[in-house]
mmCIF file of C-alpha atoms in Angstrom:
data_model
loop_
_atom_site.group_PDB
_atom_site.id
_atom_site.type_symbol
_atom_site.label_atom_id
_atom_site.label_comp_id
_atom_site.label_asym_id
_atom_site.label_seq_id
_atom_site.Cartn_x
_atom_site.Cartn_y
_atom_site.Cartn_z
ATOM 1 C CA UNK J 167 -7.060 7.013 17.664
ATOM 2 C CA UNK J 168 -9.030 4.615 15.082
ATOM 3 C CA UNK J 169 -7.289 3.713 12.428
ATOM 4 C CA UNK J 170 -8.217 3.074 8.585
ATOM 5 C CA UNK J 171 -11.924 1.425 8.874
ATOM 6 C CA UNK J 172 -13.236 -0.607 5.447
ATOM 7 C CA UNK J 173 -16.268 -2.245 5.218
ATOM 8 C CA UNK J 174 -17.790 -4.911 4.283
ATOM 9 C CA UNK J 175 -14.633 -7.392 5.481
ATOM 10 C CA UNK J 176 -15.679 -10.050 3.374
ATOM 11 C CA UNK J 177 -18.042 -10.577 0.187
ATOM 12 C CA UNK J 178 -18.859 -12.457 -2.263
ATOM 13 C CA UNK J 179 -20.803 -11.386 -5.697
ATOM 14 C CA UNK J 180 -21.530 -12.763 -8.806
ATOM 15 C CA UNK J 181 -20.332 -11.848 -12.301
ATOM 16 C CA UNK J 182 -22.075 -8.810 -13.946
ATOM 17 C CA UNK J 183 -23.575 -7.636 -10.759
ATOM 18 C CA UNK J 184 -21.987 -3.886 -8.905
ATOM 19 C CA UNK J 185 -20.691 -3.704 -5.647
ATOM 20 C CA UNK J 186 -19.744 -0.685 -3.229
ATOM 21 C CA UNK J 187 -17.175 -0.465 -0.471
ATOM 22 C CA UNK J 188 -16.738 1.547 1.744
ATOM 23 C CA UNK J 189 -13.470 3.426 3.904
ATOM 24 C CA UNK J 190 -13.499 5.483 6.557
ATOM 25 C CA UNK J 191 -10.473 7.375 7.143
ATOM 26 C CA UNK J 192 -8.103 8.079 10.361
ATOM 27 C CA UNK J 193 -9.562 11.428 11.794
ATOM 28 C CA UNK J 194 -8.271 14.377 10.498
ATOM 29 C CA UNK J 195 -7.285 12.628 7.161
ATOM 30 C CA UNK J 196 -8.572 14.287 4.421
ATOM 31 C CA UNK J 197 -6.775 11.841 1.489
ATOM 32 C CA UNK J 198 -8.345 8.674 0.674
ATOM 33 C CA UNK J 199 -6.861 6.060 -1.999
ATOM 34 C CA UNK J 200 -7.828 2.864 -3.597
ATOM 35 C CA UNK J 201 -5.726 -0.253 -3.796
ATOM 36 C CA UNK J 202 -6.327 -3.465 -5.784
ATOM 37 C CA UNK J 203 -3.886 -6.244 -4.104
ATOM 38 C CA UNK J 204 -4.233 -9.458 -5.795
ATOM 39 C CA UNK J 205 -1.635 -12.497 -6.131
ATOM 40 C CA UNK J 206 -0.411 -11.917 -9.556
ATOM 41 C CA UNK J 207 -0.317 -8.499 -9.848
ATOM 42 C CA UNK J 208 0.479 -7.551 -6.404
ATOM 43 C CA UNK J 209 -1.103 -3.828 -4.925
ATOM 44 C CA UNK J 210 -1.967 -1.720 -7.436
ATOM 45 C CA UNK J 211 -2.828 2.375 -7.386
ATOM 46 C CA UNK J 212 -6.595 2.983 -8.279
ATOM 47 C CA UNK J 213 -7.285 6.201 -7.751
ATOM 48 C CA UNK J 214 -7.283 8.993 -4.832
ATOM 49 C CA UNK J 215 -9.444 11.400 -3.242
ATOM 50 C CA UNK J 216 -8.855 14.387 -1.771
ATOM 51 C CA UNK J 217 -11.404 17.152 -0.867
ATOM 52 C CA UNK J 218 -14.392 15.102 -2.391
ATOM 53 C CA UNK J 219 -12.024 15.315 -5.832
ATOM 54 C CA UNK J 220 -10.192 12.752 -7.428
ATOM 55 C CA UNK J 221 -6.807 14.006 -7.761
ATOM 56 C CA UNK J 222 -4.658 10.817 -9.037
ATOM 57 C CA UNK J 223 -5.920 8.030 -11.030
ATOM 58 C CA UNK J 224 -4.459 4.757 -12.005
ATOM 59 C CA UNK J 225 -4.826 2.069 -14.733
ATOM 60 C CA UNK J 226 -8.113 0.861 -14.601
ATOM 61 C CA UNK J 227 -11.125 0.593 -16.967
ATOM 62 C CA UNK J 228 -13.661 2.635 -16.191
ATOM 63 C CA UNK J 229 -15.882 0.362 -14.217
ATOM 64 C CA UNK J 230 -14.151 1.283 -11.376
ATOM 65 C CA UNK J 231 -14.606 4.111 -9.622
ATOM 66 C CA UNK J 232 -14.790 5.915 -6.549
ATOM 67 C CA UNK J 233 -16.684 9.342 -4.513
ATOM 68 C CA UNK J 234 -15.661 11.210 -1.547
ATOM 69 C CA UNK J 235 -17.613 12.545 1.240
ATOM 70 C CA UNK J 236 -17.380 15.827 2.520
ATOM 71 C CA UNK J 237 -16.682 14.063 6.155
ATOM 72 C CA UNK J 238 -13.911 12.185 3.942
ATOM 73 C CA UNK J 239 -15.846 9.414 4.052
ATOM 74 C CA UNK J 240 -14.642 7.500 0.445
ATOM 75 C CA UNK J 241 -16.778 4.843 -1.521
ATOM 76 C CA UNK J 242 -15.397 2.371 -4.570
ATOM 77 C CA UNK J 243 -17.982 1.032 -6.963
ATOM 78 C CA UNK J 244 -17.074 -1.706 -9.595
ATOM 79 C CA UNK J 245 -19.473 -1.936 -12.153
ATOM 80 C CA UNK J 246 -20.209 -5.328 -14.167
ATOM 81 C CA UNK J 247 -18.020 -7.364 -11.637
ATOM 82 C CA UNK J 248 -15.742 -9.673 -13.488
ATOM 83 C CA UNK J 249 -13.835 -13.047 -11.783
ATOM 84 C CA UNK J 250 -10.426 -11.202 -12.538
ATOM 85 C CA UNK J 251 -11.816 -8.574 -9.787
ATOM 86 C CA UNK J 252 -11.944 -10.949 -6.858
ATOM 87 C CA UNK J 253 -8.735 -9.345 -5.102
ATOM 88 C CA UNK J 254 -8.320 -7.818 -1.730
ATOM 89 C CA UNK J 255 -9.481 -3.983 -1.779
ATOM 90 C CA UNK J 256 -7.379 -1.929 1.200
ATOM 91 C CA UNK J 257 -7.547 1.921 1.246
ATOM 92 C CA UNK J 258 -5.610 4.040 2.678
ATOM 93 C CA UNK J 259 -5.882 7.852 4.351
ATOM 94 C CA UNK J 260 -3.198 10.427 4.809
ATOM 95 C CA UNK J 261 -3.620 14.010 6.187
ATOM 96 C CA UNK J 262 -3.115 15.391 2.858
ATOM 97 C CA UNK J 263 -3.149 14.613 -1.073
ATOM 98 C CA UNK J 264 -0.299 12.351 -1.534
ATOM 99 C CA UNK J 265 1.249 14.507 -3.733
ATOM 100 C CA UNK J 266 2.314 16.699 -0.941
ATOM 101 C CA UNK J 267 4.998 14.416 -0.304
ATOM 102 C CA UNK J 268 6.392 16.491 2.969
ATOM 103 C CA UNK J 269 7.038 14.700 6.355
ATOM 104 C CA UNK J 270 4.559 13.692 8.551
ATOM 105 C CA UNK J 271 1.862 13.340 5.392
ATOM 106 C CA UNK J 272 2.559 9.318 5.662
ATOM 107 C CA UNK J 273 -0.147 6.583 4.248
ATOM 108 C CA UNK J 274 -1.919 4.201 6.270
ATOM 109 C CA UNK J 275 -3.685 1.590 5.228
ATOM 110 C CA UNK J 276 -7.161 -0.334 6.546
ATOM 111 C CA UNK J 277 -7.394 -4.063 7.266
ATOM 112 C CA UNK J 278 -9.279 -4.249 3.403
ATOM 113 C CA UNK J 279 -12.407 -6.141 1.705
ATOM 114 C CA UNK J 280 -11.797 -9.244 0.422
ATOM 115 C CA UNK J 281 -14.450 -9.840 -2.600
ATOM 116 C CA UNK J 282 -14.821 -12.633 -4.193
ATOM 117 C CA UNK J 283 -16.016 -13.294 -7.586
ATOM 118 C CA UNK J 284 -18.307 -16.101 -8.490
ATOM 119 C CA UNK C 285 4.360 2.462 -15.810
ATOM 120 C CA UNK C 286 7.227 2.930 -12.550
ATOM 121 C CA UNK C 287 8.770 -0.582 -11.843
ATOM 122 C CA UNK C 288 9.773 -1.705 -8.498
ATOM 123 C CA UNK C 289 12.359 -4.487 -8.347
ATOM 124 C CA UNK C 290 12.096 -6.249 -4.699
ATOM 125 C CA UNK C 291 14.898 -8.495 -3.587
ATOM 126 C CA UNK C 292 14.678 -11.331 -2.694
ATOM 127 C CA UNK C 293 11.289 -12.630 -3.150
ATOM 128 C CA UNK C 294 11.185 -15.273 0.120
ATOM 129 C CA UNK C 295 13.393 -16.024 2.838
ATOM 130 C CA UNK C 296 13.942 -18.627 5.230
ATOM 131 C CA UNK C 297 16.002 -18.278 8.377
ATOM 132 C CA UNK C 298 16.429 -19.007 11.945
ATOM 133 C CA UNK C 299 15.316 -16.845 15.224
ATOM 134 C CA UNK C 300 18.312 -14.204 15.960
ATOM 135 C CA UNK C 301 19.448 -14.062 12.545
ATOM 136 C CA UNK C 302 19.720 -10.758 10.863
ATOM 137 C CA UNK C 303 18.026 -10.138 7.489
ATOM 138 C CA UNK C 304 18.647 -7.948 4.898
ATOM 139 C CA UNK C 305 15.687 -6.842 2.041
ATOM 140 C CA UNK C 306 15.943 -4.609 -0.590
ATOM 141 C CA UNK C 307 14.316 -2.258 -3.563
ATOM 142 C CA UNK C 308 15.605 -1.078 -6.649
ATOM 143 C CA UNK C 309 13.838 1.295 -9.583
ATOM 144 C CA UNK C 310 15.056 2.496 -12.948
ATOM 145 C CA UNK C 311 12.936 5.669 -11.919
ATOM 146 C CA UNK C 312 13.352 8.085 -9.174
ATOM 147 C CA UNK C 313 11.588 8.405 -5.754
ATOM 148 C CA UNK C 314 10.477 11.442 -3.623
ATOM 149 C CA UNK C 315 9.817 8.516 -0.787
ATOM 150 C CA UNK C 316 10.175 5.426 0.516
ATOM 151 C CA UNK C 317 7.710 3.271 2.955
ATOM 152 C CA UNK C 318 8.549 -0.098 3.802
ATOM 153 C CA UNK C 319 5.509 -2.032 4.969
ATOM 154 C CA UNK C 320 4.608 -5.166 7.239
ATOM 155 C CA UNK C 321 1.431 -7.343 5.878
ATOM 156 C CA UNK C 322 0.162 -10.447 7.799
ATOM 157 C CA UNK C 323 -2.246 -12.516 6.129
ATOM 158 C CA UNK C 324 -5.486 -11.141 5.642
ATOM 159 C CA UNK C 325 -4.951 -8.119 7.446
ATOM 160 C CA UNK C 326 -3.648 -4.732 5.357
ATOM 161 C CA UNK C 327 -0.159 -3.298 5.250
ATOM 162 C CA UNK C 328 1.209 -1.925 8.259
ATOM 163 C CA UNK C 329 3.961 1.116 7.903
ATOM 164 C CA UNK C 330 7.048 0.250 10.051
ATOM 165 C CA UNK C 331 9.746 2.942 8.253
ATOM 166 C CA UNK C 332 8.796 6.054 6.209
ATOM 167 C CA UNK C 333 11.794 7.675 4.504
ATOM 168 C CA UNK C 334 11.736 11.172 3.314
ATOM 169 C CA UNK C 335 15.077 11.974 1.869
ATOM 170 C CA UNK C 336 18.046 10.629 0.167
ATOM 171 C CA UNK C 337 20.423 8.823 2.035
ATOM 172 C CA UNK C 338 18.285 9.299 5.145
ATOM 173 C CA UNK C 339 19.091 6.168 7.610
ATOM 174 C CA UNK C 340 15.846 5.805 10.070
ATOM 175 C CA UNK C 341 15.842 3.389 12.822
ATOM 176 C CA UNK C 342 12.088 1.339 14.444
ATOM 177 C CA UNK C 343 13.276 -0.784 17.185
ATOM 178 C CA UNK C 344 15.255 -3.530 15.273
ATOM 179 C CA UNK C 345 14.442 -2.284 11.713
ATOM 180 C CA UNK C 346 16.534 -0.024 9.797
ATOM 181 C CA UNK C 347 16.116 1.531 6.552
ATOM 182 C CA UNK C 348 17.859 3.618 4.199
ATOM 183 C CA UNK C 349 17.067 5.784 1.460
ATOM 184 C CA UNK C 350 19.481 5.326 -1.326
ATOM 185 C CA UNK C 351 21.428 8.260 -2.548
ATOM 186 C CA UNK C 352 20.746 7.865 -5.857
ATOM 187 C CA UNK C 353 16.566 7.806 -5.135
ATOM 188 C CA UNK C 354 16.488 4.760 -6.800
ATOM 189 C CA UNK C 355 16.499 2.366 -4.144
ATOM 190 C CA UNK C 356 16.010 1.583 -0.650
ATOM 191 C CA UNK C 357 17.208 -1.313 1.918
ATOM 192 C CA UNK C 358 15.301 -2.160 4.988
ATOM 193 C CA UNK C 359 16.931 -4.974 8.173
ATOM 194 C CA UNK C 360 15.663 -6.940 10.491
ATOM 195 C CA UNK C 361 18.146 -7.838 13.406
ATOM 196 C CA UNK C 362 18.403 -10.449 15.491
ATOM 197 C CA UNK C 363 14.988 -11.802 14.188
ATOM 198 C CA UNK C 364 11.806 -13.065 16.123
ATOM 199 C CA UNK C 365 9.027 -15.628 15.095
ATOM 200 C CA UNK C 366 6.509 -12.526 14.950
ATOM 201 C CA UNK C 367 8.736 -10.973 12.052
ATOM 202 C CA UNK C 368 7.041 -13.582 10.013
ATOM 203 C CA UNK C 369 4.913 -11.819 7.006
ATOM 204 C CA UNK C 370 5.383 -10.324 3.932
ATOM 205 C CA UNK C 371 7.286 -7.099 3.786
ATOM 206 C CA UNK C 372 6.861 -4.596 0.663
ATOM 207 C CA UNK C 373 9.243 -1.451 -0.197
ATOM 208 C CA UNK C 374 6.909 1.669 -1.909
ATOM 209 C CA UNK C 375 8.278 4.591 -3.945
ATOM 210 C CA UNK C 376 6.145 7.486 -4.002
ATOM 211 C CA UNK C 377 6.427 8.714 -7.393
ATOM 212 C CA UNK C 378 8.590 12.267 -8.196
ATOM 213 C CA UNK C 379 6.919 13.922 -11.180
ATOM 214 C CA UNK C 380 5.001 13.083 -14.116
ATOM 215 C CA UNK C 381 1.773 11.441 -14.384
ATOM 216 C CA UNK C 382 3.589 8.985 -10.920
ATOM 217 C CA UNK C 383 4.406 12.057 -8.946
ATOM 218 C CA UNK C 384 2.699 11.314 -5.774
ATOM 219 C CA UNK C 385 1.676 7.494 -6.924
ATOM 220 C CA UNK C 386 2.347 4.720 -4.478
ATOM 221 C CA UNK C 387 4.668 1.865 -6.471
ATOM 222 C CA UNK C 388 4.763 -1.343 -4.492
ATOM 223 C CA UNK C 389 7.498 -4.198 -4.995
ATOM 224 C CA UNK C 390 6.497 -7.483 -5.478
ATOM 225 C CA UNK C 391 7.133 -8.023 -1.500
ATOM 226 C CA UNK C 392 9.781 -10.449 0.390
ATOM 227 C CA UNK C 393 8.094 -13.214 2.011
ATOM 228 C CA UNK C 394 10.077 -13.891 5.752
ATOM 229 C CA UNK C 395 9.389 -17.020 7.263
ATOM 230 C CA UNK C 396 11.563 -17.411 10.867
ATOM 231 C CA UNK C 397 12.115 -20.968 12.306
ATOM 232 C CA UNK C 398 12.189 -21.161 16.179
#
């Protein structure tokens, strides 16, 4: 089956302007989260989605932030892009919230968007 | 926030070796996912581990959950070039504003000479 699918790949955007990404979970998987990866500060927790609600957030300002679809489907927006945002984005999808912590409810990640801050 | 200590940081050995990584937390875990990244590509799950001291075997990997919660070793035997990548241990948080929360180590960087 397809795995985690996150789009655009690769982007680059300019200081104060917004981008979106976008993830499309494994099918059947109704938990999306957010991860920042970058070189200093390694992969960080943004938030998660679960049933078109966030149910976990991390440490991030609010420029940041994130919908669900009802198909799953899960967005990101940062607002006001700064350089210290150019970091790989990955998301992930499980078959439940990730608080349900049971067997089987395991997290997969997608191949991520790179963006790049100029 | 949770802290995950990730030992050590790079290695460097020769194909067939056997190589040992591991993670360590001053905080508890309800699980533990060791992951496989390649450059530019996402993390790849290779062991999930659901309870303590729970030993779970993936072809030549092995991983343990540590009795305590609070840590978790994964090895590599008799190692091949395509181990090569950077390997990362994740707690999934037990309660409190972490419970459910995905901590990553720092990762182990595994480079195998032919």
């Amino acid at each position: 089956k397809a795995g985690v699918t996150q789009t655009p790949r690769y982007l680059i955007k300019t200081r104060g302007q917004q981008v979106t990404l976008s993830c499309s979970p494994i099918s059947g998987h109704r938990s999306v989260s957010w991860y920042q990866q970058t070189p200093g500060q390694g992969l960080q927790f943004l938030f998660e989605y679960f049933s078109e609600t966030q149910r976990n957030k991390g440490n991030f300002p609010g420029r940041f932030s994130g919908r669900q679809f009802s198909n799953s489907r899960s967005e990101m927006n940062v607002s006001t892009l700064e350089l210290g945002d150019s970091a790989l984005y990955l998301c992930a999808s499980s078959l439940r919230w990730t608080g349900d912590l049971s067997s089987g409810n395991t997290i997969y990640f997608g191949e991520g968007s790179w963006l790049t801050v100029v | 926030g949770q802290q995950l200590n990730q030992s050590p940081q790079s290695m460097f050995i020769q194909e067939g070796e056997d190589v040992s990584m591991n993670c360590t937390s001053s905080s508890i875990f309800n699980t533990w996912l060791w992951y496989k990244q390649d450059p530019g590509e996402g993390p790849v799950l290779l062991i999930a581990l659901y309870k303590a001291g729970e030993l779970t075997s993936n072809g030549r990997l092995t991983a343990q959950f540590g009795i305590t919660r609070k840590d978790s070793f994964l090895n590599i035997s008799a190692s091949i070039p395509s181990d090569v990548g950077i390997y990362f241990c994740a707690g999934q948080g037990a309660g409190g504003t972490s419970y459910g929360k995905l901590t990553f180590g720092q990762g182990t960087i595994l480079t195998v000479h032919p």
